[in-house]
CSV table of C-alpha atoms in Angstrom, one decimal:
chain,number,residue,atom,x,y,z
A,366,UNK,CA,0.0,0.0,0.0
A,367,UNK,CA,1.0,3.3,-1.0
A,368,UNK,CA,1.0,6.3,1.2
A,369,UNK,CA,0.2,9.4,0.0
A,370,UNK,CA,1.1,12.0,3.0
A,371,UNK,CA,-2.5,13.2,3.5
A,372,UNK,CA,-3.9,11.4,6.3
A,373,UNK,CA,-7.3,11.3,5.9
A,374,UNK,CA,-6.7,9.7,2.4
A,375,UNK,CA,-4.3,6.9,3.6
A,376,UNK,CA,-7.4,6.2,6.0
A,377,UNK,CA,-10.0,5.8,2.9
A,378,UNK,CA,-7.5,4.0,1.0
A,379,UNK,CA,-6.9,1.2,4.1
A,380,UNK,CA,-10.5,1.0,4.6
A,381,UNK,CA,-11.0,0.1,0.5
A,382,UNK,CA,-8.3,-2.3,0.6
A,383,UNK,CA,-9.7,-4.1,4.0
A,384,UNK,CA,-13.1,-4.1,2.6
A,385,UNK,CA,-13.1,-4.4,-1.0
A,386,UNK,CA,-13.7,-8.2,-1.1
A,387,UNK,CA,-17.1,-7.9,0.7
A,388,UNK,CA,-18.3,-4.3,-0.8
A,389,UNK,CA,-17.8,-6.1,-4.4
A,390,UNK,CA,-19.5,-9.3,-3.4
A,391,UNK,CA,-22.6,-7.5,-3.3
A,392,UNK,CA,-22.2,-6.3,-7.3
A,393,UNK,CA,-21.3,-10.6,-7.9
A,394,UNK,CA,-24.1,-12.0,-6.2
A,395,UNK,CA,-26.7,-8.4,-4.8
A,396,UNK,CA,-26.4,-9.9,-1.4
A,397,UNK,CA,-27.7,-7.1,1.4
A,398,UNK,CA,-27.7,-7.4,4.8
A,399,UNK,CA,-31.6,-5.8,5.0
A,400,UNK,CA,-33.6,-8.4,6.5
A,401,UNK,CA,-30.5,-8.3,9.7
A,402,UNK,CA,-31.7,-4.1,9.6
A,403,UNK,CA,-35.3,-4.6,9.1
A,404,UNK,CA,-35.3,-7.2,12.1
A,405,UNK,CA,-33.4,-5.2,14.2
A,406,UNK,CA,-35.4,-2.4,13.1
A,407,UNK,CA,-38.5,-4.4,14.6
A,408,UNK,CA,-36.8,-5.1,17.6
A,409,UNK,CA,-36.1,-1.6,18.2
A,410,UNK,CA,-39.6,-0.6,17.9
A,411,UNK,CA,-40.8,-3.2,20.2
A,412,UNK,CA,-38.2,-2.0,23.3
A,413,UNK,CA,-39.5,1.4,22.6
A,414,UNK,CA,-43.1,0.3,22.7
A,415,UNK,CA,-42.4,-0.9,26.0
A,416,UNK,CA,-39.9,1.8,27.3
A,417,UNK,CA,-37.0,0.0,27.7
A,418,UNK,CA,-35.8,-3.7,28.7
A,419,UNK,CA,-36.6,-4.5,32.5
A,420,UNK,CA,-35.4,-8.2,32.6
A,421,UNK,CA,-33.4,-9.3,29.5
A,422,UNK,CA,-34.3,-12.7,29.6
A,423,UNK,CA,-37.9,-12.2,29.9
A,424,UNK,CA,-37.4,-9.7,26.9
A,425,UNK,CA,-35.5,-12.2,24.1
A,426,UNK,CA,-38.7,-14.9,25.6
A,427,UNK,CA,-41.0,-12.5,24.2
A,428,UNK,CA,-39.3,-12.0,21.1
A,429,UNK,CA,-38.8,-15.8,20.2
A,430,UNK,CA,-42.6,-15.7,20.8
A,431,UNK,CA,-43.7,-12.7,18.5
A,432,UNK,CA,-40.7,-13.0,15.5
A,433,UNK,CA,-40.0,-16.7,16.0
């Protein structure tokens, strides 16, 4: 890897070169990861229904019962 004396560019370019693999996967096969953010998105909205998480156990029971 090259560096280029400008920080913030040598940042950019190691993310690219860590992640290039996986970000071009997606053009090969249009894999996403949005039914992971649309469940968690779920999820969010039911802990806020209910203002928060009072016992986590009794919390992941609930939602094996409404998303399982």
């Amino acid at each position: 890897m090259v560096e280029s004396g400008f920080e913030n560019f040598n940042i950019i370019l190691n993310t690219i070169t860590v992640n290039y693999n996986s970000t071009l996967s997606h053009f090969d096969n249009r894999s996403t990861n949005a039914s992971a953010e649309s469940f968690n998105a779920k999820i969010k909205a039911f802990r806020n229904q209910f203002r928060g998480v009072g016992k986590v156990d009794f919390f992941l029971f609930r939602l094996t019962k409404l998303f399982a």
